[in-house]
CSV table of C-alpha atoms in Angstrom, one decimal:
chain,number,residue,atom,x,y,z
A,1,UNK,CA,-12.9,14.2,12.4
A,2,UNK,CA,-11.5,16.6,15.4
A,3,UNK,CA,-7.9,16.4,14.6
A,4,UNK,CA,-6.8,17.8,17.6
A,5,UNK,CA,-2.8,17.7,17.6
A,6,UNK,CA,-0.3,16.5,15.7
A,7,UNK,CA,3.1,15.0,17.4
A,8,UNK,CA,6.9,14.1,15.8
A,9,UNK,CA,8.2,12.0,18.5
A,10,UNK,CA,12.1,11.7,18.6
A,11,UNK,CA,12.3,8.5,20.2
A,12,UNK,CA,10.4,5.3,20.9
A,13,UNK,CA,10.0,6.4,24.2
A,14,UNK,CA,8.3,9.7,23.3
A,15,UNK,CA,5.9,7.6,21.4
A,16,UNK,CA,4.9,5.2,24.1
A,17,UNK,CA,4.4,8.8,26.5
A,18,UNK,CA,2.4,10.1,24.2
A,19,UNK,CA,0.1,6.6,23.5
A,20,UNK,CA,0.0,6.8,27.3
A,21,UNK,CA,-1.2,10.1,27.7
A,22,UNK,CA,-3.7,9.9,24.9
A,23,UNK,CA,-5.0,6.4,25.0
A,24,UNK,CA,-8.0,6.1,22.5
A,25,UNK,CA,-7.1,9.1,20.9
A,26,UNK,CA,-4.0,8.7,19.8
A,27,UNK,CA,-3.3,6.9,16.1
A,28,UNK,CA,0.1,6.5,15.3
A,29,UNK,CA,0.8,7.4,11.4
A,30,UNK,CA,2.8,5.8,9.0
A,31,UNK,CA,1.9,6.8,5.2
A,32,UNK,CA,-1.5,8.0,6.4
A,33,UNK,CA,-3.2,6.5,3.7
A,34,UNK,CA,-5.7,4.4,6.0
A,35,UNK,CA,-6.0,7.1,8.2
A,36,UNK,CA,-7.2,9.4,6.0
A,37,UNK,CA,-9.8,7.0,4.1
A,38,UNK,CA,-11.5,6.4,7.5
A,39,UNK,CA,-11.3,10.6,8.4
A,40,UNK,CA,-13.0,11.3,4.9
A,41,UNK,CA,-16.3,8.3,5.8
A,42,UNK,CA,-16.2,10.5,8.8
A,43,UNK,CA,-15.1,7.2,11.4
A,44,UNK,CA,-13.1,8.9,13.3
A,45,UNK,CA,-13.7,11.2,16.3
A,46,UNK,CA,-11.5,12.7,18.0
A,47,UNK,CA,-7.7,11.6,17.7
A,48,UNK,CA,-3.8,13.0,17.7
A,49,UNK,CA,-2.4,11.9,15.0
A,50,UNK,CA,1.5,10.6,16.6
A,51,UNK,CA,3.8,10.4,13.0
A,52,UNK,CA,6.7,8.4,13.5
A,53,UNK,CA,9.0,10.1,10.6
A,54,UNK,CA,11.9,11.0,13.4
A,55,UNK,CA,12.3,7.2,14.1
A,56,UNK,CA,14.4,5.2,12.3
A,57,UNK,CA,12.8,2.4,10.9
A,58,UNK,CA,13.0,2.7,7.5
A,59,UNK,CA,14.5,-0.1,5.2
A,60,UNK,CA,14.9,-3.8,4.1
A,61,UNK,CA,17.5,-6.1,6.4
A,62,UNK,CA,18.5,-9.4,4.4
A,63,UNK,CA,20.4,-12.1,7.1
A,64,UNK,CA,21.0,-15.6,7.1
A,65,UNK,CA,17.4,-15.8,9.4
A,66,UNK,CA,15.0,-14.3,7.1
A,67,UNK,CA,14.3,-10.8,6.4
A,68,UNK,CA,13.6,-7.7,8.6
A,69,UNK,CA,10.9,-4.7,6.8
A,70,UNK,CA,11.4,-1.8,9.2
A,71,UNK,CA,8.1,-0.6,10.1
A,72,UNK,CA,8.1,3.1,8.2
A,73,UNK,CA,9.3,0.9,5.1
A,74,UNK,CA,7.3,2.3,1.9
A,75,UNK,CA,5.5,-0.3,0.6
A,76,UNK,CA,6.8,0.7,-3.1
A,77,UNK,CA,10.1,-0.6,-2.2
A,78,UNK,CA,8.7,-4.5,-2.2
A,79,UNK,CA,7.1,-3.8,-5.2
A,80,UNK,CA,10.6,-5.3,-7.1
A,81,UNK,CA,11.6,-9.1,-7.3
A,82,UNK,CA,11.7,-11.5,-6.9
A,83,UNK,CA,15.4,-11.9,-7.2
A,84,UNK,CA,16.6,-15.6,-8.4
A,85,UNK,CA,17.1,-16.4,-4.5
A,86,UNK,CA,13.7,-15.0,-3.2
A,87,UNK,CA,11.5,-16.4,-4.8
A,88,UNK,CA,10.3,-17.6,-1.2
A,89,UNK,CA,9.2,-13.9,-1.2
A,90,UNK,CA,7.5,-14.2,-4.3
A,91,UNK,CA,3.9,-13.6,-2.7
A,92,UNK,CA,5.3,-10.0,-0.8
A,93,UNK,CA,6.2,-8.9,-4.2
A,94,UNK,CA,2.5,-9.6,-6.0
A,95,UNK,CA,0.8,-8.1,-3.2
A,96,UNK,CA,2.9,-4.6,-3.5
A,97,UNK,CA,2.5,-4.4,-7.1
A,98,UNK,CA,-1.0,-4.7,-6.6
A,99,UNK,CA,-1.2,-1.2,-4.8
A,100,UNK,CA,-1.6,1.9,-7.0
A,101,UNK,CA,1.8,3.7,-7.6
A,102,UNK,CA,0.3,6.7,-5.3
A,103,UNK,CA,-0.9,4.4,-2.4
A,104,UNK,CA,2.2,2.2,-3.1
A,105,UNK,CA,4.6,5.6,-2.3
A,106,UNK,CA,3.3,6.7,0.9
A,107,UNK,CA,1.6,3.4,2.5
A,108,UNK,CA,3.6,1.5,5.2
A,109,UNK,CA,4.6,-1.8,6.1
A,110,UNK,CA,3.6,-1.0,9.6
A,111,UNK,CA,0.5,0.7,8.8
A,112,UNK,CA,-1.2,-1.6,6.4
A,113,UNK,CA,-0.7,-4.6,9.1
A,114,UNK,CA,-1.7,-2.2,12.0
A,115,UNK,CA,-5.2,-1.4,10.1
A,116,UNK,CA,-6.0,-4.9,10.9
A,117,UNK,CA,-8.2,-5.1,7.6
A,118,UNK,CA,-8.6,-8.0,5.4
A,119,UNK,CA,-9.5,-6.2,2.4
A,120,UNK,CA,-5.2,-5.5,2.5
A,121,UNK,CA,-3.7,-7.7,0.5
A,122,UNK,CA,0.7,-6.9,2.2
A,123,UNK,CA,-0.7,-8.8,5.4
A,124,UNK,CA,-1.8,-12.0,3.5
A,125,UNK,CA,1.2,-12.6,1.7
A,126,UNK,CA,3.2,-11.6,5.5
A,127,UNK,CA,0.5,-14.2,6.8
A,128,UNK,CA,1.8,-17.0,4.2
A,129,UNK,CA,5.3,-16.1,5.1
A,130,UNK,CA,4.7,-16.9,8.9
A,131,UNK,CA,5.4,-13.2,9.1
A,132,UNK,CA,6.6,-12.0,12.6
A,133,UNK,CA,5.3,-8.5,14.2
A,134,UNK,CA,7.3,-6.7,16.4
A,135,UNK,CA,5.8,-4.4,18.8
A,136,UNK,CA,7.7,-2.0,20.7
A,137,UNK,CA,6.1,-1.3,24.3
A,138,UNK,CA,7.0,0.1,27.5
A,139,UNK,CA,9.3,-3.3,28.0
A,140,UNK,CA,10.8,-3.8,24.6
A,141,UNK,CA,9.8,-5.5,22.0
A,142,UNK,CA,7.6,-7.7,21.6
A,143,UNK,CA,7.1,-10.3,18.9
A,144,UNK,CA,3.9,-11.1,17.9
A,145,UNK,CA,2.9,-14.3,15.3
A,146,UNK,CA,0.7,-12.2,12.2
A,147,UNK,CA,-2.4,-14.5,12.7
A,148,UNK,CA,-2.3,-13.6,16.6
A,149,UNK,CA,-2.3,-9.9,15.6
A,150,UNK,CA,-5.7,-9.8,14.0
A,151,UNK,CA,-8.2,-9.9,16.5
A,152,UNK,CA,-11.5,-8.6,13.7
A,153,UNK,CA,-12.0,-6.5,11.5
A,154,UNK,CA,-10.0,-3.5,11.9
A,155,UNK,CA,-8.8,-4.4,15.7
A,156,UNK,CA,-5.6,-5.7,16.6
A,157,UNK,CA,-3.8,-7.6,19.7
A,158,UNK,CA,-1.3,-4.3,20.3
A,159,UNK,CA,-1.6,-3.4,23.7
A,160,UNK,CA,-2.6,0.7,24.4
A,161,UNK,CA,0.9,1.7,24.4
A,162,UNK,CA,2.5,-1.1,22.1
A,163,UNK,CA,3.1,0.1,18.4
A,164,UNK,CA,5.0,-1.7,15.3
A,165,UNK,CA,8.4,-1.3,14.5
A,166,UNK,CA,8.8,-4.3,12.3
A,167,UNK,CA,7.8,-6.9,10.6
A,168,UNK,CA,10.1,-10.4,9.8
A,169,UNK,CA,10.1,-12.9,7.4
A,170,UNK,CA,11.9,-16.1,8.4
A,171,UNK,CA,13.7,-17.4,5.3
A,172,UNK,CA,12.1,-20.5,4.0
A,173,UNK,CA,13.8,-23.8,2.9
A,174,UNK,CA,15.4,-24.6,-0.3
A,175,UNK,CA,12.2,-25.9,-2.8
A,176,UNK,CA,10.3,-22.8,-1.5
A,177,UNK,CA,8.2,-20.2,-3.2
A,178,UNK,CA,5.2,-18.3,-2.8
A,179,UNK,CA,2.9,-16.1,-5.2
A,180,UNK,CA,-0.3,-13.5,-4.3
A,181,UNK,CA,-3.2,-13.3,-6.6
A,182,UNK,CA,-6.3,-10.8,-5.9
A,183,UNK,CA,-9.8,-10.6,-7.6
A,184,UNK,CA,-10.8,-7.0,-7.7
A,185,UNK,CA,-13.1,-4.9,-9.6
A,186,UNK,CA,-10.8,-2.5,-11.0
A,187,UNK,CA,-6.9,-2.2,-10.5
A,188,UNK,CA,-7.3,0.5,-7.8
A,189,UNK,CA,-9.8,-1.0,-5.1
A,190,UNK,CA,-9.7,-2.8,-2.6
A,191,UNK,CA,-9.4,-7.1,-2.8
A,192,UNK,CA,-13.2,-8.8,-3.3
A,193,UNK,CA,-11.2,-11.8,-2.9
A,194,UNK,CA,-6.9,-12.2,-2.5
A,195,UNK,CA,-5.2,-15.2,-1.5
A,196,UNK,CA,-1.4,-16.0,-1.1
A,197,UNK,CA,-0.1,-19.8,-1.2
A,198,UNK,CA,3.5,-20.4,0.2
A,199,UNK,CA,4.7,-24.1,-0.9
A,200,UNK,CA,7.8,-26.0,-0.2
A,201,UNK,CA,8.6,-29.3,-2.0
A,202,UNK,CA,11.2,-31.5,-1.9
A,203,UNK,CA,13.6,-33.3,-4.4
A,204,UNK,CA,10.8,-36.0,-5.3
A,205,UNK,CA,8.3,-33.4,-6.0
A,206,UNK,CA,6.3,-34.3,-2.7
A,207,UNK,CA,5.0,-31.1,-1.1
A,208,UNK,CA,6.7,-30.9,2.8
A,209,UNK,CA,5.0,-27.7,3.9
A,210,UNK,CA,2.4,-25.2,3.0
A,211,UNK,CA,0.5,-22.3,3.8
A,212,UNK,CA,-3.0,-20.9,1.9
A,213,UNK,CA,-4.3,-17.5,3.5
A,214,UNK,CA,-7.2,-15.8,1.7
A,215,UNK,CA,-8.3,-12.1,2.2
A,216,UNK,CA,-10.5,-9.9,1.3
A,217,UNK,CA,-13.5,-10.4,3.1
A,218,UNK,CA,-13.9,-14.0,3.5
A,219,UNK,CA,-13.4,-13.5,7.1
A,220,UNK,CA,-13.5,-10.5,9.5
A,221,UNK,CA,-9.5,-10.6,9.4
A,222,UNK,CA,-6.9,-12.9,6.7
A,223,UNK,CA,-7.7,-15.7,6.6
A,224,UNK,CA,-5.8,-18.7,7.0
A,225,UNK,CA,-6.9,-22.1,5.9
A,226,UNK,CA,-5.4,-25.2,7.5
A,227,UNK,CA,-8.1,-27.5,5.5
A,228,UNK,CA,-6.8,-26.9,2.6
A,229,UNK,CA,-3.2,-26.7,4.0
A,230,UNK,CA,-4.0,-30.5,4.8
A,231,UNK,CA,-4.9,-31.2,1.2
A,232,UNK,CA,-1.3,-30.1,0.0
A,233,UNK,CA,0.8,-31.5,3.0
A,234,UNK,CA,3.0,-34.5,1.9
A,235,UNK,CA,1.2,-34.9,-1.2
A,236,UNK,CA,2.1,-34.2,-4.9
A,237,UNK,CA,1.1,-31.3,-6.2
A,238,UNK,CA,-1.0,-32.5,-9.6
A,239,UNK,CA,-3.8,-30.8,-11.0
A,240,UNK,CA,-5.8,-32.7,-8.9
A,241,UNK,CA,-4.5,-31.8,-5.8
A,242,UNK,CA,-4.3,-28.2,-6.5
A,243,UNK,CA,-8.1,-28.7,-7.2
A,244,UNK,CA,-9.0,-29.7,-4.1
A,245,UNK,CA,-7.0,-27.6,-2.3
A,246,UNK,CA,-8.9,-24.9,-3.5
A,247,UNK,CA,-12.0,-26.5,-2.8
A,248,UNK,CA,-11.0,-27.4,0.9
A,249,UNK,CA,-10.7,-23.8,1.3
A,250,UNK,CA,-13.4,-22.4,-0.4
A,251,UNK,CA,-15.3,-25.0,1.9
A,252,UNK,CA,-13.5,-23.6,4.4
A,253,UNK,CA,-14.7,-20.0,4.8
A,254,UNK,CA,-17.8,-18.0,5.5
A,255,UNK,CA,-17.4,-14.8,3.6
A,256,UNK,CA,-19.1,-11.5,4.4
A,257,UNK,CA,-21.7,-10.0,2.1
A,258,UNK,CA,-21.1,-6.2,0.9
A,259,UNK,CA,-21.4,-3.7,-2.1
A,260,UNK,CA,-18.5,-5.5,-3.6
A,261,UNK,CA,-20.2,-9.0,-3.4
A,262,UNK,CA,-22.1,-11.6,-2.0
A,263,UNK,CA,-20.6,-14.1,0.3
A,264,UNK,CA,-21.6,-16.8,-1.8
A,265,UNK,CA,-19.6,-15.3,-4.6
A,266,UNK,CA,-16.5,-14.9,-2.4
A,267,UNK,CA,-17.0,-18.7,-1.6
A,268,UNK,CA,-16.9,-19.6,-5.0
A,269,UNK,CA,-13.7,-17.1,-6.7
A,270,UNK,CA,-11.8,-18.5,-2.9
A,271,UNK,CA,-11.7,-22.1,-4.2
A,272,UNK,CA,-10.5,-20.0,-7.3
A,273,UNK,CA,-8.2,-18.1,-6.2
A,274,UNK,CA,-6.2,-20.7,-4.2
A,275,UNK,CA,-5.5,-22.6,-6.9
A,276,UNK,CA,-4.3,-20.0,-9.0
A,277,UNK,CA,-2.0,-19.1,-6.3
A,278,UNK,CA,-0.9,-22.4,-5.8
A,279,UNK,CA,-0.3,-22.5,-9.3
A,280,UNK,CA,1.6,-19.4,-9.4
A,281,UNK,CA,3.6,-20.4,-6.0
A,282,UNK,CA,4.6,-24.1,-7.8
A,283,UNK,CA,5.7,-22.3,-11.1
A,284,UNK,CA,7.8,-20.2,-9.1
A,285,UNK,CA,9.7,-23.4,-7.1
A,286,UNK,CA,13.3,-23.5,-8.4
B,1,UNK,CA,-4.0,24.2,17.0
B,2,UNK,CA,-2.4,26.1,13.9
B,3,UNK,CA,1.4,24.5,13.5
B,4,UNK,CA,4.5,25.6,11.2
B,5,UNK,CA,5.1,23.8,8.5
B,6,UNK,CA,8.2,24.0,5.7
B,7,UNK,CA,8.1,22.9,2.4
B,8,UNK,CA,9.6,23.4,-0.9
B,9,UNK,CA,7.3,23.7,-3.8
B,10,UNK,CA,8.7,23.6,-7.1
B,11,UNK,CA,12.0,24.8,-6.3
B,12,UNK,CA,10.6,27.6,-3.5
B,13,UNK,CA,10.5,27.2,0.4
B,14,UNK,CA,7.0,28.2,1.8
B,15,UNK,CA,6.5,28.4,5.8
B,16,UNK,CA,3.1,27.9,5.8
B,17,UNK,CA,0.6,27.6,9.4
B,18,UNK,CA,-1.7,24.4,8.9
B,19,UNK,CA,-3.9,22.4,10.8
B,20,UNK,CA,-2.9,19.1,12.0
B,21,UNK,CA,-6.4,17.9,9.7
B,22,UNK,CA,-4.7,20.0,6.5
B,23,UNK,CA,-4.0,17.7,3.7
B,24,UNK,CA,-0.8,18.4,1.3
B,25,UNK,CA,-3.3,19.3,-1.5
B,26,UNK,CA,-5.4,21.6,0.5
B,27,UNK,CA,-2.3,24.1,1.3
B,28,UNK,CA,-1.4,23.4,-2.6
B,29,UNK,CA,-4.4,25.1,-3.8
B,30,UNK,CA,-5.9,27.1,-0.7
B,31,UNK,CA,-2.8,28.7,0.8
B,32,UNK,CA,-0.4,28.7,-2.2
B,33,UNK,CA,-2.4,28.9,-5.3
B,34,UNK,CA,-1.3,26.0,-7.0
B,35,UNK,CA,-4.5,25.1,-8.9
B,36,UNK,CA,-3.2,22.4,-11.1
B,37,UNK,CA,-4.1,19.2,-8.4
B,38,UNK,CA,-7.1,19.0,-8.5
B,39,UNK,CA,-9.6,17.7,-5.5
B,40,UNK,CA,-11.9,15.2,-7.0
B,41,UNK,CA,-12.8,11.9,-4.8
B,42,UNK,CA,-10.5,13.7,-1.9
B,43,UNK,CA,-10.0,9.7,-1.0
B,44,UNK,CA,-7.2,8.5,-3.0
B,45,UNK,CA,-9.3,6.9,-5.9
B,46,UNK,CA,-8.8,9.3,-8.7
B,47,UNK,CA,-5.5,10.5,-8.9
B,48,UNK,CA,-6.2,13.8,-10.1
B,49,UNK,CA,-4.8,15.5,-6.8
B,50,UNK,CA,-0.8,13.2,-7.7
B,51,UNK,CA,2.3,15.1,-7.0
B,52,UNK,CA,5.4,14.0,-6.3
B,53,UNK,CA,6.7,13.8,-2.9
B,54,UNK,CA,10.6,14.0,-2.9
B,55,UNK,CA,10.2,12.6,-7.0
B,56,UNK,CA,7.3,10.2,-5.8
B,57,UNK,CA,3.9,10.1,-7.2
B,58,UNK,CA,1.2,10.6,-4.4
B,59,UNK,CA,-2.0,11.5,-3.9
B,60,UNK,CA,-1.9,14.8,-2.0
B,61,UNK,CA,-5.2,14.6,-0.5
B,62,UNK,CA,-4.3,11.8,1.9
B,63,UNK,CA,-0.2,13.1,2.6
B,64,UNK,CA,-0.9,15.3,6.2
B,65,UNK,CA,1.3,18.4,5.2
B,66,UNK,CA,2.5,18.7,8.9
B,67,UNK,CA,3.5,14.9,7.9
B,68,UNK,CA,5.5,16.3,4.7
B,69,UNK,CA,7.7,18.7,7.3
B,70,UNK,CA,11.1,19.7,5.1
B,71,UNK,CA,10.0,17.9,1.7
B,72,UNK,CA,10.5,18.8,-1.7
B,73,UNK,CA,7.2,18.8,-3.7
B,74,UNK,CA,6.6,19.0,-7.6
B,75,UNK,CA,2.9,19.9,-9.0
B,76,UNK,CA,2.2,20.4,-12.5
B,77,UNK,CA,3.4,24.2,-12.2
B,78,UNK,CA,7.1,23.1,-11.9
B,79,UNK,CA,7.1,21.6,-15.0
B,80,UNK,CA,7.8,24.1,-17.4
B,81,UNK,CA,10.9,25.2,-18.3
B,82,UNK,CA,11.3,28.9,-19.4
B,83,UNK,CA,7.6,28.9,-20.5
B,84,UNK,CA,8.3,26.6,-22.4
B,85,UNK,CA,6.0,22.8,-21.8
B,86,UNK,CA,8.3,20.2,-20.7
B,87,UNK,CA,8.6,17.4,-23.3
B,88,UNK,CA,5.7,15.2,-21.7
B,89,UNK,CA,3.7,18.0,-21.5
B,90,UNK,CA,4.0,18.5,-25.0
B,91,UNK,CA,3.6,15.0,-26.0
B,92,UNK,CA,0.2,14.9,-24.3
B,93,UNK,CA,-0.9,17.8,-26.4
B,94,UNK,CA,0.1,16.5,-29.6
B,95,UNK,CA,-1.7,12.9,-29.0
B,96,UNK,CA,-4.4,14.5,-28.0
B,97,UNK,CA,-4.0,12.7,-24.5
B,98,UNK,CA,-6.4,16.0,-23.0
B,99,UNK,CA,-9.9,16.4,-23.4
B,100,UNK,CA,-11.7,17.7,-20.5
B,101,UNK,CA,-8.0,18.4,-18.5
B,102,UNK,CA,-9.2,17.4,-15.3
B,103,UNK,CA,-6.7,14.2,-14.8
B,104,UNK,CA,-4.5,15.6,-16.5
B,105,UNK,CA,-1.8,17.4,-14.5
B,106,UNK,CA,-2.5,14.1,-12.1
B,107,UNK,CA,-1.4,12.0,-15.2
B,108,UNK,CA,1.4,13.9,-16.0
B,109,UNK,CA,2.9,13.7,-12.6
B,110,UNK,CA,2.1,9.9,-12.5
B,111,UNK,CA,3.8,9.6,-16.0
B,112,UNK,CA,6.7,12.0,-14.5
B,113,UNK,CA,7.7,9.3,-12.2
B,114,UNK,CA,7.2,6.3,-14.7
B,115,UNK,CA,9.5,7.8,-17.1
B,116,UNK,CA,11.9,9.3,-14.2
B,117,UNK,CA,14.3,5.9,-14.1
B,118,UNK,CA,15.0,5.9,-17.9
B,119,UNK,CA,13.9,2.7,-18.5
B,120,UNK,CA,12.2,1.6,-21.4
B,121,UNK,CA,8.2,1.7,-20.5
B,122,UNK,CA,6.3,-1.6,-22.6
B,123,UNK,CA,2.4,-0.4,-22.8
B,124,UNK,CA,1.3,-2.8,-20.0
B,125,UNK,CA,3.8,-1.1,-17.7
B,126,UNK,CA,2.8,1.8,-18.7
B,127,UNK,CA,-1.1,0.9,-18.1
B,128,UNK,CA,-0.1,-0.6,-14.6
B,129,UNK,CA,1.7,2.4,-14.0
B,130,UNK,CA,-1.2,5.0,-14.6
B,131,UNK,CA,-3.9,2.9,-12.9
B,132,UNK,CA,-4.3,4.9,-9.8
B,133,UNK,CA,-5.3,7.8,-12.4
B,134,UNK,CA,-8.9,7.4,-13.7
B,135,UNK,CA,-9.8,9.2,-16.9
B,136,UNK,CA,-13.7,9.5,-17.7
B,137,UNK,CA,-12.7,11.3,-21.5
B,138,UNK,CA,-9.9,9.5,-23.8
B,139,UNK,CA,-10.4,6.0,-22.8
B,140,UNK,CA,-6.4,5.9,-21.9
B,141,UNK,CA,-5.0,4.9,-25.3
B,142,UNK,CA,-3.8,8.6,-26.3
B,143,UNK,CA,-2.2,9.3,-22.9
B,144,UNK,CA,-0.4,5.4,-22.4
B,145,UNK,CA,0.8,6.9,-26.5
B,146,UNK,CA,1.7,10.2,-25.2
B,147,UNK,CA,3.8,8.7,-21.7
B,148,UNK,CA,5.7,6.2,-24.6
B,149,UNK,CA,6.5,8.7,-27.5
B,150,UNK,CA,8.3,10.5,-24.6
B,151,UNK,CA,9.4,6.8,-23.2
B,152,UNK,CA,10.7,6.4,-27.0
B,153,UNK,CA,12.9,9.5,-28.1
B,154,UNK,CA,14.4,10.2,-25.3
């Protein structure tokens, strides 16, 4: 890599110059921890490197709405919870705690949805949380649905000078909770296979809404699953139904095959995998 | 394009001129002789290169130093106190938690931060805690006893 400047912006505007000036080039850095792993594989060329540390948008906003992650937010401070009244988040908390401590420090909010990777597991539980991007361009922000975000692997729908500030989590309905699971060779690589499962069921039992996204490499970008989504909604969530859930989305996907596994594998742990975290999710409903 | 950087390293302020490509570790041990991280996948995988970063564990081979501008860093070296090993330190040696030595400062700073909040550690935790360290000698159990005699009498 020809790292070939380094820029502290002190303002959003500086930012967006500087994404101007440098189109292609430019990367904007949060923890760096992405950054770097493609610089050491020797994928990138040349680039300026534009570190938003002067910018404040750093932190964890709680309202009635839902809850705002400031971009720069370390990922180690959603590693915590859930607390008795966010269970909802239940799935944002898994996925943290998944991270090494070291990654967990220095990784961003911003820059782990940015990456536009699926092998993340932060942007599946944001995707099962109907997670909301904002994108700070030349005209203000701009909010951006998660799914619409991820174009393929490793590209996202930000325009040139557009870059993330935040990312929101409307608060979910009483009878709501969610839970992140991820099948992984060892406890510090990347997903094989993750999914996150966000239920919400009412006072007869009788499931009212759902969402099933699956990661790690069953698609070139998270995966959401609206077969299996059609399983759950309005019915009771039994064994059974949790069953074929998982088997709607394993049915569902066409996984890629790499070093870590074959996509007929992926198929198969999928199914698995969405049941656990249905299972989890359900276990978690107040 | 060579750019000024400050940080405090174990207690002293270094100016030091990096590259924008310079990573935390690489001015560690090139520029200031702090041998103790060591480089060993360079990709965040192995943890051997962890040191904290204003008291949080990281690896220092993916932190851009021009990114750690005005931050307090803690290697291995700032352990000590007086010459003396700090009680961690001390409780890796006596459960044999060290055998080749080459994760080990890495550990120790991982641990550092574990143990920092004063809560009490259960083994898994522990485990969980260390995870982003690999160790190819002790097959963990002395060092997760070492991290929890310390966890235990404090």
């Amino acid at each position: 890599m020809e790292l070939d400047g380094f820029f502290t912006p002190e303002n959003s505007d500086e930012v967006i110059e500087l994404l101007a000036q440098f189109g292609d080039e430019a990367l904007v850095l949060g923890g760096g921890t992405f950054i770097h792993s493609l610089a050491v594989r020797g994928l990138l060329a040349r680039v300026r490197l534009i570190d938003l540390r002067n910018l404040a948008l750093v932190g964890i906003e709680s309202a009635s709405a839902g809850v705002r992650l400031g971009a720069r937010t370390r990922c180690a401070a959603l590693a915590r919870g859930p607390s008795e009244d966010g269970r909802w988040l239940g799935a944002v908390h898994d996925a943290a705690r998944h991270l090494p401590l070291q990654v967990r420090n220095a990784a961003t909010v911003g820059g782990c949805v940015a990456a536009a990777s699926p092998f993340f597991d932060l942007p599946v539980a944001f995707m099962a949380l109907d997670g909301v991007v904002g994108a700070r361009g030349s005209n203000g922000i701009r909010e951006i649905d998660i799914e619409a975000l991820y174009l393929g692997l490793f590209e996202n729908s930000l325009q040139q000078t557009e870059f993330i500030v935040s990312v929101t989590l409307p608060r979910m309905p009483a009878g709501s909770a969610s839970a992140f699971v991820k099948f992984a060779s060892n406890a510090n690589d990347l997903a094989i296979v993750s999914a996150a499962a966000r239920v919400t069921v009412d006072a007869s039992g009788r499931c009212t809404d759902a969402r099933v996204v699956i990661g790690g490499g069953v698609a070139n970008r998270p995966w959401r699953s609206r077969a299996a989504e059609g399983v759950l909604q309005g019915a009771t969530l039994g064994t059974d139904t949790l069953e074929a859930a998982g088997d709607a989305a394993a049915s569902d996907v066409e996984p890629l095959s790499d070093h870590r596994a074959s996509g007929r594998y992926r198929k198969a742990v999928a199914g698995v995998l969405v049941r656990r975290a249905l299972t989890a999710a359900l276990a978690r409903v107040p | 394009m060579k750019q000024i950087v400050n940080i405090e390293v174990n207690g002293d302020v270094h100016e030091v001129a990096a590259e924008p490509r310079d990573s935390l570790l690489e001015v560690l041990r090139d520029h200031l002789g702090l041998v103790g991280p060591k480089r060993g996948c360079d990709g965040g995988g192995c943890g051997c290169c962890t040191v904290l970063l204003d008291g949080r564990a990281v690896y220092s081979c993916m932190v851009y130093v021009l990114s750690a501008e005005g931050s307090a860093v803690t290697t291995v070296e700032g352990l000590a106190e007086d010459g003396q090993l700090n009680p961690l330190q001390s409780a890796f040696v006596e459960a044999g938690a060290v055998q080749c030595g080459y994760c080990t400062p890495g550990m120790i700073m991982t641990a550092t931060e574990l143990l920092a909040d004063g809560e009490d550690l259960d083994d898994d935790e522990i485990r969980h805690g260390i995870a982003g360290n690999l160790c190819r000698c002790t097959g963990y159990q002395k060092i997760v006893d070492a991290v929890q005699n310390v966890a235990r009498n404090r």
